[in-house]
Coordinates of C-alpha atoms in Angstrom, one line a residue:
Chain B
M1351 CA 12.6 74.9 -7.4
I1352 CA 14.2 71.5 -7.7
R1353 CA 12.0 68.5 -8.2
F1354 CA 12.9 64.9 -8.5
D1355 CA 10.1 63.0 -10.2
Q1356 CA 10.5 59.2 -9.9
V1357 CA 14.2 59.5 -10.6
T1358 CA 16.2 56.3 -10.9
K1359 CA 19.9 56.1 -11.8
S1360 CA 21.4 52.7 -12.4
F1361 CA 25.0 51.8 -13.1
D1362 CA 25.9 48.7 -15.1
H1363 CA 28.9 47.0 -13.7
E1364 CA 30.2 43.7 -15.2
G1365 CA 26.7 42.7 -16.4
T1366 CA 24.9 43.5 -13.2
S1367 CA 22.8 46.6 -12.8
F1368 CA 23.0 48.6 -9.6
K1369 CA 20.5 51.2 -8.7
A1370 CA 22.3 54.0 -6.9
V1371 CA 19.2 56.1 -6.9
N1372 CA 15.9 54.3 -6.9
Q1373 CA 12.6 56.0 -7.7
V1374 CA 13.2 59.1 -5.7
D1375 CA 10.5 61.8 -5.4
L1376 CA 11.6 65.0 -3.7
E1377 CA 10.9 68.7 -3.9
V1378 CA 13.2 71.4 -2.7
Q1379 CA 11.6 74.8 -2.2
K1380 CA 13.1 78.1 -3.1
G1381 CA 15.3 79.6 -0.4
E1382 CA 15.3 76.6 1.9
I1383 CA 18.3 74.6 3.1
F1384 CA 17.4 71.0 2.3
G1385 CA 19.5 68.2 3.7
V1386 CA 20.0 64.7 2.4
I1387 CA 21.5 62.3 4.9
G1388 CA 22.6 58.7 4.5
F1389 CA 25.4 56.3 5.2
S1390 CA 28.1 56.0 2.6
G1391 CA 26.8 54.1 -0.5
A1392 CA 23.2 55.3 0.1
G1393 CA 23.2 57.1 -3.2
K1394 CA 23.1 60.7 -1.9
S1395 CA 26.2 61.8 -3.9
T1396 CA 24.6 60.5 -7.1
L1397 CA 21.4 62.2 -6.2
V1398 CA 23.1 65.6 -5.9
R1399 CA 24.9 65.1 -9.2
L1400 CA 21.6 64.4 -10.9
V1401 CA 20.6 68.0 -10.2
N1402 CA 23.3 69.6 -12.4
Q1403 CA 23.3 66.5 -14.7
L1404 CA 26.9 65.4 -13.9
E1405 CA 24.9 62.2 -13.8
R1406 CA 22.0 61.6 -16.2
P1407 CA 18.9 59.9 -14.8
S1408 CA 18.2 56.4 -16.2
S1409 CA 14.5 57.1 -15.8
G1410 CA 12.3 59.8 -14.3
K1411 CA 12.8 63.5 -14.4
V1412 CA 14.8 66.2 -12.6
L1413 CA 13.1 69.5 -13.0
I1414 CA 14.6 72.9 -12.1
D1415 CA 12.1 75.7 -12.1
G1416 CA 9.8 73.4 -14.0
Q1417 CA 12.4 72.7 -16.7
D1418 CA 13.2 69.0 -17.4
M1419 CA 17.0 68.9 -17.2
S1420 CA 17.4 65.9 -19.4
Q1421 CA 15.6 67.6 -22.3
V1422 CA 17.8 70.7 -22.6
S1423 CA 20.6 71.0 -25.2
S1424 CA 24.2 70.8 -24.1
G1425 CA 24.7 74.5 -24.7
K1426 CA 21.6 75.3 -22.6
L1427 CA 22.8 72.9 -20.0
R1428 CA 26.1 74.7 -19.6
S1429 CA 24.3 78.0 -19.1
I1430 CA 21.9 76.4 -16.5
R1431 CA 25.0 75.0 -14.7
R1432 CA 26.4 78.5 -14.3
G1433 CA 23.3 79.2 -12.2
I1434 CA 24.0 76.2 -10.0
G1435 CA 27.0 76.5 -7.7
M1436 CA 28.6 73.4 -6.2
I1437 CA 31.1 72.7 -3.4
F1438 CA 32.9 69.5 -2.6
Q1439 CA 34.3 67.5 0.2
H1440 CA 37.9 67.8 -1.1
F1441 CA 37.3 71.4 -2.3
N1442 CA 38.6 70.6 -5.9
L1443 CA 40.5 73.9 -6.3
L1444 CA 42.9 74.5 -9.1
E1445 CA 46.3 73.9 -7.3
T1446 CA 48.3 76.0 -9.8
K1447 CA 46.1 79.1 -9.4
T1448 CA 45.8 81.7 -6.7
V1449 CA 42.7 82.1 -4.6
F1450 CA 41.8 85.1 -6.7
H1451 CA 42.0 83.2 -10.0
N1452 CA 40.2 80.2 -8.5
V1453 CA 37.3 82.4 -7.7
A1454 CA 37.5 84.1 -11.0
F1455 CA 37.6 80.8 -12.9
P1456 CA 33.8 80.3 -13.5
L1457 CA 33.5 84.0 -14.6
T1458 CA 36.5 83.6 -17.0
L1459 CA 34.9 80.5 -18.4
A1460 CA 31.7 82.4 -19.0
G1461 CA 33.7 85.1 -20.8
A1462 CA 33.1 87.9 -18.3
P1463 CA 35.2 91.1 -19.0
K1464 CA 38.3 91.5 -16.8
R1465 CA 37.1 94.6 -14.9
K1466 CA 33.8 92.9 -14.0
V1467 CA 35.7 89.8 -12.9
K1468 CA 37.9 91.7 -10.6
E1469 CA 35.1 93.6 -9.0
R1470 CA 33.0 90.5 -8.4
V1471 CA 35.9 88.4 -7.1
N1472 CA 36.9 91.0 -4.6
E1473 CA 33.3 91.4 -3.5
I1474 CA 32.8 87.7 -3.0
L1475 CA 36.1 87.2 -1.2
E1476 CA 35.1 89.9 1.2
F1477 CA 31.9 88.1 1.8
V1478 CA 33.6 84.8 2.7
G1479 CA 36.3 86.7 4.7
L1480 CA 39.3 85.9 2.6
S1481 CA 40.2 89.2 1.1
D1482 CA 43.7 89.1 2.6
R1483 CA 44.3 85.7 1.0
A1484 CA 43.6 86.6 -2.6
N1485 CA 47.2 86.0 -3.7
H1486 CA 47.8 82.8 -1.8
Y1487 CA 47.8 79.4 -3.4
P1488 CA 45.5 76.6 -2.2
D1489 CA 48.4 74.6 -0.6
Q1490 CA 49.0 77.6 1.7
L1491 CA 45.5 77.5 3.1
S1492 CA 43.8 75.5 5.9
G1493 CA 40.9 73.2 5.1
G1494 CA 38.4 75.7 6.3
Q1495 CA 39.9 78.4 4.1
K1496 CA 40.0 76.1 1.1
Q1497 CA 36.3 75.5 1.6
R1498 CA 35.6 79.2 1.8
V1499 CA 37.4 79.6 -1.5
G1500 CA 35.2 76.8 -2.8
I1501 CA 32.1 78.6 -1.6
A1502 CA 33.3 81.9 -3.1
R1503 CA 34.0 80.2 -6.4
A1504 CA 30.5 78.6 -6.4
L1505 CA 28.9 81.9 -5.7
A1506 CA 30.9 83.9 -8.2
T1507 CA 28.4 83.5 -11.0
S1508 CA 25.5 84.5 -8.7
P1509 CA 23.7 81.2 -8.8
S1510 CA 20.2 80.5 -7.5
I1511 CA 21.1 77.0 -6.2
L1512 CA 24.1 75.8 -4.2
L1513 CA 24.8 72.1 -4.1
C1514 CA 27.0 70.9 -1.2
D1515 CA 28.5 67.4 -1.5
E1516 CA 29.8 66.4 1.9
A1517 CA 31.2 70.0 2.2
T1518 CA 32.2 69.7 5.8
S1519 CA 33.1 66.0 6.0
A1520 CA 36.9 66.7 5.8
L1521 CA 36.8 69.5 8.4
D1522 CA 37.2 69.5 12.2
P1523 CA 34.1 70.3 14.3
E1524 CA 35.0 73.9 14.9
T1525 CA 35.7 74.6 11.2
T1526 CA 32.5 72.8 10.3
K1527 CA 30.6 75.2 12.5
S1528 CA 32.1 78.2 10.8
I1529 CA 31.4 76.9 7.3
L1530 CA 27.8 76.1 8.3
N1531 CA 27.4 79.6 9.6
L1532 CA 28.8 80.9 6.3
L1533 CA 26.3 78.7 4.4
K1534 CA 23.5 80.1 6.5
K1535 CA 24.7 83.6 5.7
V1536 CA 24.7 82.7 2.0
R1537 CA 21.1 81.6 2.1
D1538 CA 20.0 84.6 4.2
E1539 CA 21.8 87.3 2.2
Y1540 CA 21.5 85.9 -1.3
N1541 CA 18.3 83.8 -0.9
I1542 CA 20.0 80.9 -2.5
T1543 CA 18.4 77.5 -2.3
I1544 CA 20.9 75.1 -0.7
L1545 CA 20.9 71.3 -1.1
I1546 CA 23.3 69.6 1.4
I1547 CA 24.5 66.1 1.2
T1548 CA 26.0 64.7 4.4
H1549 CA 26.5 61.8 6.7
E1550 CA 26.7 64.0 9.7
M1551 CA 23.5 64.5 11.6
N1552 CA 24.8 67.6 13.4
V1553 CA 25.1 69.4 10.0
I1554 CA 21.5 68.7 9.4
K1555 CA 20.5 69.7 12.9
E1556 CA 22.6 72.9 12.6
I1557 CA 21.3 74.5 9.4
C1558 CA 18.7 72.5 7.5
D1559 CA 15.0 73.3 7.3
R1560 CA 14.0 70.0 5.9
V1561 CA 15.7 66.7 5.5
A1562 CA 15.4 63.4 3.5
V1563 CA 17.0 60.2 4.8
M1564 CA 18.4 57.9 2.1
E1565 CA 19.2 54.2 2.3
D1566 CA 20.0 51.9 -0.6
G1567 CA 19.1 54.5 -3.2
K1568 CA 15.7 55.2 -1.7
V1569 CA 14.3 58.1 0.4
V1570 CA 13.1 56.2 3.5
E1571 CA 11.9 59.3 5.4
A1572 CA 11.5 63.0 4.7
G1573 CA 10.1 65.9 6.6
S1574 CA 10.8 69.0 8.6
I1575 CA 13.8 68.8 11.0
F1576 CA 11.5 69.1 14.0
N1577 CA 9.3 66.2 13.0
L1578 CA 12.2 64.0 12.0
F1579 CA 14.1 64.6 15.3
S1580 CA 11.1 64.4 17.6
Q1581 CA 9.4 61.4 15.9
P1582 CA 11.9 59.5 13.8
K1583 CA 10.0 56.5 12.3
H1584 CA 12.5 54.6 10.2
P1585 CA 15.3 52.7 12.0
T1586 CA 18.0 54.5 10.0
T1587 CA 16.5 57.8 10.9
Q1588 CA 16.5 56.8 14.5
K1589 CA 20.1 55.8 14.3
F1590 CA 21.0 59.2 12.8
V1591 CA 19.0 61.1 15.4
Q1592 CA 20.7 59.1 18.1
T1593 CA 24.1 60.3 16.9
V1594 CA 23.3 63.8 17.9
M1595 CA 20.6 63.4 20.5
N1596 CA 22.1 60.6 22.5
D1597 CA 18.8 59.6 24.0
E1598 CA 19.9 56.2 25.0
I1599 CA 19.2 55.6 28.7
P1600 CA 22.2 54.4 30.8
K1601 CA 22.0 50.8 32.0
S1602 CA 22.1 51.9 35.6
I1603 CA 18.8 53.5 35.2
L1604 CA 17.3 50.7 33.1
D1605 CA 18.1 48.2 35.8
Q1606 CA 15.7 50.0 38.1
V1607 CA 12.7 50.6 35.8
E1608 CA 10.8 47.6 37.3
T1609 CA 10.8 49.0 40.7
R1610 CA 10.5 52.7 40.1
Y1611 CA 8.2 55.1 38.2
I1612 CA 10.5 56.2 35.4
Y1613 CA 9.3 58.1 32.4
R1614 CA 10.7 59.8 29.3
V1615 CA 9.4 63.3 28.7
T1616 CA 9.9 64.6 25.2
F1617 CA 9.7 68.3 24.6
T1618 CA 8.9 69.6 21.2
D1619 CA 7.5 72.7 19.6
G1620 CA 8.6 75.2 22.2
S1621 CA 7.2 73.1 25.1
A1622 CA 10.6 73.0 26.6
S1623 CA 10.3 76.6 27.5
Q1624 CA 7.3 75.8 29.8
P1625 CA 8.2 74.8 33.3
V1626 CA 6.1 71.6 33.0
L1627 CA 7.9 69.6 35.6
S1628 CA 8.2 72.4 38.1
N1629 CA 4.4 72.9 37.8
V1630 CA 3.8 69.2 38.4
A1631 CA 5.8 69.3 41.6
K1632 CA 3.9 72.3 42.8
Q1633 CA 0.4 71.0 41.9
F1634 CA 0.7 67.4 42.9
D1635 CA 1.9 65.8 46.0
L1636 CA 5.0 64.1 44.6
E1637 CA 8.7 64.5 44.0
V1638 CA 10.2 64.8 40.5
N1639 CA 13.7 63.5 40.1
V1640 CA 15.5 64.2 36.8
L1641 CA 17.8 61.2 36.1
Y1642 CA 19.1 61.9 32.7
G1643 CA 18.4 63.9 29.6
Q1644 CA 19.4 66.4 27.0
I1645 CA 17.8 69.6 25.7
T1646 CA 19.1 71.1 22.5
E1647 CA 18.0 73.7 20.0
L1648 CA 16.3 72.8 16.6
Q1649 CA 15.6 75.6 14.3
D1650 CA 15.8 78.1 17.1
S1651 CA 13.3 76.3 19.4
P1652 CA 14.3 74.1 22.3
F1653 CA 13.9 70.4 21.8
G1654 CA 14.9 67.4 23.9
N1655 CA 14.0 64.7 26.3
L1656 CA 14.4 64.1 30.0
I1657 CA 14.3 60.9 31.9
V1658 CA 12.5 61.5 35.1
E1659 CA 11.4 59.6 38.1
F1660 CA 8.3 60.3 40.1
Q1661 CA 8.2 59.5 43.8
G1662 CA 4.9 59.4 45.6
D1663 CA 1.5 57.9 45.9
D1664 CA 0.3 55.8 42.9
D1665 CA -2.9 57.6 42.4
E1666 CA -1.2 61.0 42.6
I1667 CA 1.3 59.9 40.0
Q1668 CA -1.5 58.7 37.6
R1669 CA -3.2 62.1 38.0
A1670 CA 0.1 63.9 37.4
L1671 CA 0.7 61.9 34.2
E1672 CA -2.7 62.9 32.9
Y1673 CA -1.8 66.5 33.5
I1674 CA 1.6 66.2 31.8
K1675 CA 0.2 64.4 28.7
Q1676 CA -1.9 67.5 27.8
Q1677 CA 1.3 69.5 27.4
V1678 CA 4.2 67.2 26.3
I1679 CA 4.8 63.7 25.1
I1680 CA 5.4 61.3 28.0
Q1681 CA 6.1 57.6 27.9
E1682 CA 6.9 55.0 30.4
V1683 CA 10.5 53.7 30.1
K1684 CA 10.5 50.0 29.4
S1685 CA 13.4 47.8 30.5
D1686 CA 14.6 47.6 26.8
G1687 CA 15.2 51.3 26.9
R1688 CA 12.4 52.3 24.5
Chain H
M885 CA 97.5 58.8 -30.6
D886 CA 96.8 59.6 -34.2
V887 CA 94.7 62.7 -33.6
N888 CA 95.2 65.7 -31.4
I889 CA 92.3 66.9 -29.2
I890 CA 93.1 70.5 -30.0
E891 CA 92.9 69.8 -33.7
M892 CA 89.7 67.8 -33.2
W893 CA 87.9 70.7 -31.5
P894 CA 86.2 72.1 -34.6
R895 CA 84.9 68.5 -35.2
I896 CA 83.7 68.2 -31.6
A897 CA 82.0 71.5 -31.7
E898 CA 80.2 70.6 -34.9
A899 CA 79.1 67.2 -33.4
T900 CA 77.8 69.0 -30.3
N901 CA 75.9 71.3 -32.6
E902 CA 74.5 68.4 -34.5
T903 CA 73.4 66.6 -31.3
L904 CA 71.7 69.8 -30.0
L905 CA 70.0 70.3 -33.4
M906 CA 68.8 66.7 -33.7
V907 CA 67.5 66.6 -30.1
F908 CA 65.8 70.0 -30.4
I909 CA 64.1 69.4 -33.7
S910 CA 63.1 65.9 -32.8
L911 CA 61.7 67.0 -29.5
A912 CA 59.7 69.8 -31.0
L913 CA 58.2 67.5 -33.6
A914 CA 57.7 64.8 -31.1
C915 CA 55.8 67.2 -28.9
L916 CA 53.8 68.5 -31.8
I917 CA 52.6 64.9 -32.4
G918 CA 52.9 63.4 -28.9
I919 CA 51.1 66.1 -26.8
P920 CA 47.8 66.0 -28.8
L921 CA 48.1 62.2 -28.9
G922 CA 48.5 62.1 -25.2
I923 CA 45.5 64.4 -24.7
A924 CA 43.5 62.2 -27.1
L925 CA 44.4 59.1 -25.1
V926 CA 43.2 60.7 -21.9
V927 CA 39.9 62.2 -23.2
T928 CA 38.8 59.2 -25.2
R929 CA 39.5 56.5 -22.6
E930 CA 36.7 54.9 -20.6
G931 CA 35.2 57.6 -18.3
G932 CA 37.1 60.3 -20.2
L933 CA 35.6 63.6 -21.3
I934 CA 34.8 62.5 -24.8
E935 CA 34.8 58.7 -24.2
N936 CA 35.3 56.9 -27.5
G937 CA 36.3 53.2 -27.3
P938 CA 37.3 52.6 -30.9
V939 CA 39.4 55.8 -31.2
F940 CA 41.1 55.1 -27.9
N941 CA 41.9 51.4 -28.9
V942 CA 43.3 52.4 -32.2
L943 CA 45.6 55.1 -30.8
N944 CA 46.6 52.9 -27.9
V945 CA 47.7 50.1 -30.2
I946 CA 49.6 52.4 -32.5
V947 CA 51.5 53.9 -29.6
N948 CA 52.3 50.5 -28.2
I949 CA 53.6 49.2 -31.5
F950 CA 56.1 52.1 -31.8
R951 CA 57.0 51.9 -28.2
S952 CA 57.9 48.2 -28.4
V953 CA 60.3 48.4 -31.4
P954 CA 63.9 49.0 -30.2
F955 CA 65.2 52.3 -31.6
I956 CA 68.1 50.7 -33.5
I957 CA 65.6 48.5 -35.4
L958 CA 63.2 51.4 -35.9
L959 CA 66.0 53.4 -37.3
V960 CA 66.6 50.8 -40.1
A961 CA 63.0 49.7 -40.5
I962 CA 61.6 53.1 -41.4
L963 CA 64.4 54.0 -43.8
P964 CA 62.0 54.1 -46.8
V965 CA 59.8 56.4 -44.9
T966 CA 62.8 58.6 -44.1
R967 CA 63.9 58.7 -47.7
F968 CA 60.3 59.6 -48.7
I969 CA 60.1 62.5 -46.2
V970 CA 63.6 64.0 -46.4
G971 CA 64.7 62.7 -49.7
T972 CA 67.8 61.0 -48.3
S973 CA 68.5 58.3 -45.7
I974 CA 71.8 59.6 -44.4
G975 CA 72.7 62.7 -42.4
T976 CA 71.3 64.7 -39.5
A977 CA 68.0 65.5 -41.2
A978 CA 67.5 61.8 -41.9
A979 CA 68.2 60.9 -38.3
V980 CA 65.4 63.2 -37.1
V981 CA 62.7 61.1 -38.7
P982 CA 63.3 57.9 -36.8
L983 CA 64.0 60.0 -33.6
V984 CA 60.5 61.5 -34.0
F985 CA 58.9 58.1 -34.7
F986 CA 60.6 56.9 -31.6
S987 CA 59.9 59.7 -29.2
A988 CA 56.5 61.0 -30.2
P989 CA 54.7 57.8 -28.8
F990 CA 56.9 58.1 -25.7
V991 CA 55.9 61.8 -25.3
A992 CA 52.3 60.7 -25.8
R993 CA 52.5 58.2 -22.9
L994 CA 54.3 60.6 -20.7
V995 CA 51.7 63.4 -21.3
E996 CA 49.0 60.8 -20.8
S997 CA 50.3 59.8 -17.4
S998 CA 50.7 63.5 -16.4
L999 CA 47.2 64.3 -17.4
L1000 CA 45.8 61.3 -15.6
E1001 CA 47.4 62.6 -12.4
V1002 CA 45.1 65.6 -12.5
N1003 CA 42.5 65.4 -9.7
T1004 CA 39.2 64.2 -11.4
G1005 CA 37.3 66.3 -8.8
V1006 CA 38.7 69.5 -10.4
V1007 CA 37.5 68.3 -13.8
E1008 CA 34.1 67.6 -12.2
A1009 CA 34.1 71.1 -10.6
A1010 CA 34.8 72.7 -14.0
Q1011 CA 31.9 70.7 -15.6
A1012 CA 29.6 71.8 -12.8
M1013 CA 30.6 75.4 -13.6
G1014 CA 29.4 74.9 -17.2
A1015 CA 32.9 74.5 -18.8
T1016 CA 33.0 73.1 -22.4
N1017 CA 35.2 70.0 -23.0
W1018 CA 37.7 72.2 -24.8
Q1019 CA 37.8 74.7 -21.9
I1020 CA 38.4 71.8 -19.5
I1021 CA 41.3 70.5 -21.6
Y1022 CA 43.2 73.8 -22.0
R1023 CA 42.1 75.6 -18.8
V1024 CA 42.1 72.8 -16.3
L1025 CA 43.9 69.6 -17.5
I1026 CA 46.9 71.2 -19.2
P1027 CA 47.6 74.0 -16.7
E1028 CA 47.2 71.6 -13.7
A1029 CA 49.5 69.0 -15.3
L1030 CA 52.0 71.4 -16.8
S1031 CA 54.6 71.0 -14.0
S1032 CA 54.4 67.2 -14.3
I1033 CA 54.4 67.3 -18.1
T1034 CA 57.6 69.4 -18.0
L1035 CA 59.4 66.9 -15.8
N1036 CA 58.2 64.1 -18.1
L1037 CA 59.4 66.0 -21.2
T1038 CA 62.8 66.3 -19.5
I1039 CA 62.9 62.5 -19.3
A1040 CA 61.9 62.4 -23.0
T1041 CA 64.7 64.9 -23.9
I1042 CA 67.3 62.9 -22.1
G1043 CA 66.0 59.8 -23.9
L1044 CA 66.4 61.6 -27.1
V1045 CA 70.0 62.6 -26.3
G1046 CA 70.7 58.9 -25.8
A1047 CA 68.9 57.8 -28.9
S1048 CA 70.5 60.5 -31.0
A1049 CA 73.9 58.9 -30.3
M1050 CA 72.7 55.8 -32.1
A1051 CA 71.8 57.9 -35.1
G1052 CA 75.5 57.7 -36.0
F1053 CA 74.5 54.4 -37.7
V1054 CA 72.8 56.3 -40.4
G1055 CA 75.5 58.9 -40.6
G1056 CA 73.4 61.2 -38.5
G1057 CA 76.3 62.9 -37.0
G1058 CA 76.4 64.2 -33.4
L1059 CA 78.4 63.3 -30.4
G1060 CA 77.4 59.7 -30.5
D1061 CA 78.6 59.4 -34.0
L1062 CA 81.9 60.9 -33.0
A1063 CA 82.3 58.7 -30.0
I1064 CA 81.7 55.6 -32.2
A1065 CA 83.8 56.6 -35.1
Y1066 CA 86.8 57.9 -33.2
G1067 CA 86.6 56.7 -29.7
Y1068 CA 85.3 53.2 -30.4
Q1069 CA 86.5 52.2 -33.9
R1070 CA 89.8 54.0 -33.8
F1071 CA 90.5 53.6 -30.1
E1072 CA 90.9 57.3 -29.5
T1073 CA 90.3 57.3 -25.8
D1074 CA 90.6 61.1 -25.5
I1075 CA 87.8 61.7 -27.9
M1076 CA 85.7 59.1 -26.1
I1077 CA 86.2 60.8 -22.8
V1078 CA 85.5 64.3 -24.2
T1079 CA 82.3 63.2 -25.9
V1080 CA 81.0 61.3 -22.8
V1081 CA 81.8 64.3 -20.6
L1082 CA 80.0 66.6 -23.1
L1083 CA 77.0 64.2 -23.0
V1084 CA 77.0 64.2 -19.2
V1085 CA 77.1 68.0 -19.1
L1086 CA 74.3 68.2 -21.6
V1087 CA 72.1 65.8 -19.7
Q1088 CA 72.8 67.6 -16.4
F1089 CA 71.9 70.9 -18.0
V1090 CA 68.7 69.5 -19.5
Q1091 CA 67.6 68.1 -16.1
M1092 CA 68.5 71.3 -14.4
I1093 CA 66.3 73.3 -16.7
G1094 CA 63.5 70.8 -16.5
N1095 CA 63.5 70.9 -12.7
F1096 CA 63.6 74.7 -12.7
L1097 CA 60.7 75.0 -15.1
S1098 CA 58.7 72.3 -13.4
K1099 CA 59.0 74.2 -10.1
K1100 CA 58.0 77.5 -11.7
L1101 CA 55.0 75.9 -13.5
R1102 CA 53.5 74.6 -10.2
R1103 CA 52.2 78.2 -9.7
L1104 CA 50.8 79.8 -12.7

C-alpha cells in the first residue's frame, strides 16, 4: 500500500546538510493501523509528509499502490492527494468557516456539486458524532471536537489512506481515548489504511497493529506491537515501552534480590490467561509471592510481567523453574533491575 | 473675522466632497495595485507557495523605495508622471496620482502582514487536500486574512485622509487645502476648527466602519 524504499530527506541549513529522514525502508499494508513513534526531532513528521509529497524525498522512492510518488505530474499528484486524508496536532481548521463548510472544503476544492457535498458532509458529520455542531465555528469547539472535524474533513473525499500527524498530542487522556476509538472505527468501517505519527506510546499500544521506532532519521526497530512490547531490543524502544508498561522494579525489592529467589515472569501471546503461577503452587512444594507487576492488554490479548518470589527448598524451586520455562518467559532479577 | 462660517458652508461642503473623493478613489486604486502586490510578496518569499527569490527581491525593493520617500517629497517628485497620466499637475485628479503612489506600497505591506498571520498549518492542510496554489490563495489565504486585512485597510484609509490634506500643495482641494488656505494662511480660526472637527468625524467614522466589517468578516 505505502512503501518507503531507501528514502532519505535532507535539509540544507546554512551550508550544512541535515538528514531528517535517513535511508528508511518501511511497508504499510492495506487496512492496517501503522504507528511511527519517536522523540521530537526524530524525523517522523517529515516521514509522514513524504507520503503525500508535502516533502519531496532527496533520494529513494515513496510508492503508493506501486506508483512512485516523485514521478507523477503535479495535476496527478493533486488527484492522488484527494485520496489521502490528513489530520494534524493543531487541527488546522479554517477559523472563518463553520464546521459544515470546513468538512465540505475538500469536496468544494474538487468541484463536487452542491447537493452531493451537502449529502456527504451530513453523512460524515453523523459518523464522527458532530451533526448538532454543523453550524458552529471552530472557536466554539473543544479540542476533541475540533479533531473530530479534522477527521471528518479528512474523510470527506473517501480516501484510502489517513495520515495522522500527532493527532492526539494536544488532547487530554480522556479525549485522546475517544479520538483513538474513532480512528479504530474509521479503519473498521471504511477499511482505510492509517499511518499514525506520535510520541505517545499509549497511542501505539491502544490502536496500532504494527509500529516503527525512529531515532535520528532512522528506523531503529520495527515489528508487531506484541513483539515490540514483549521483547524491545533497541534502548529507545525499551524507553518507550517503559513509559506505558512501567516494568521498573522498585528499589525496596532490588535490595533483597541477593538473599531471596526473585524472578520476572513475562506473559505474552495469551499465556497470561493460563493460571501458571497457581499451577506451580499446587504442583510443587513451594510458596509463590507476587511482589510487583502489571498486566495489560495488547491487541486484545493480555500481556504483562510479574515480579514473583519463590519461597521453599532450592531443588524444588529449580524444578518449578523448569516447569514454568515451558510456558512463559522467566528470568532471574539481577540487582541492577534487569 | 473676514469670512462668515455660514457663507463658507458651500465651500466647506465642496472641500469635504473633494476629500472623500480623493480618499475613495486613491484607496480603490491603491487596493487594486497593493493587494495583488501584497499577495505576490507573500507567495514568492522564501518558503512561500510559489517561491521565487528574484521576483520577491525586486518587489520588496520597489515597495521599500516608495515607502521611504516622505509624501510631501513624493508629491513633488512625481509631478511629471502625474502630468503624463492626468494631463495636469494641479487639482483633485492630479492629487490622486501621488496618493496612489504613496498608499499602494503601504497597502501591499499591510496585506502582506495580514496574510503572513494566516496559520501555515491551514495552508499545509489545503495542500494535503490537493488544492492548487490559486485555490489556496483565494479560498484559504484571503478569506482567513480578510478580517485582519480590513482592519489594516482602515489604517491605510486614515493614512490617506491625512495625506490628502497635504495634497493642498498641488491645489488638490479638500479639507486640508481649506484648513491651510483659510485657517492657517488667513488666520481664520473658525474655519480651522470646522475642518479639523470634520476630519476627526471622518476618521472616527472610517474606524467605526472598519471595526464593524472586520468583526463581521471573522465569520464567513
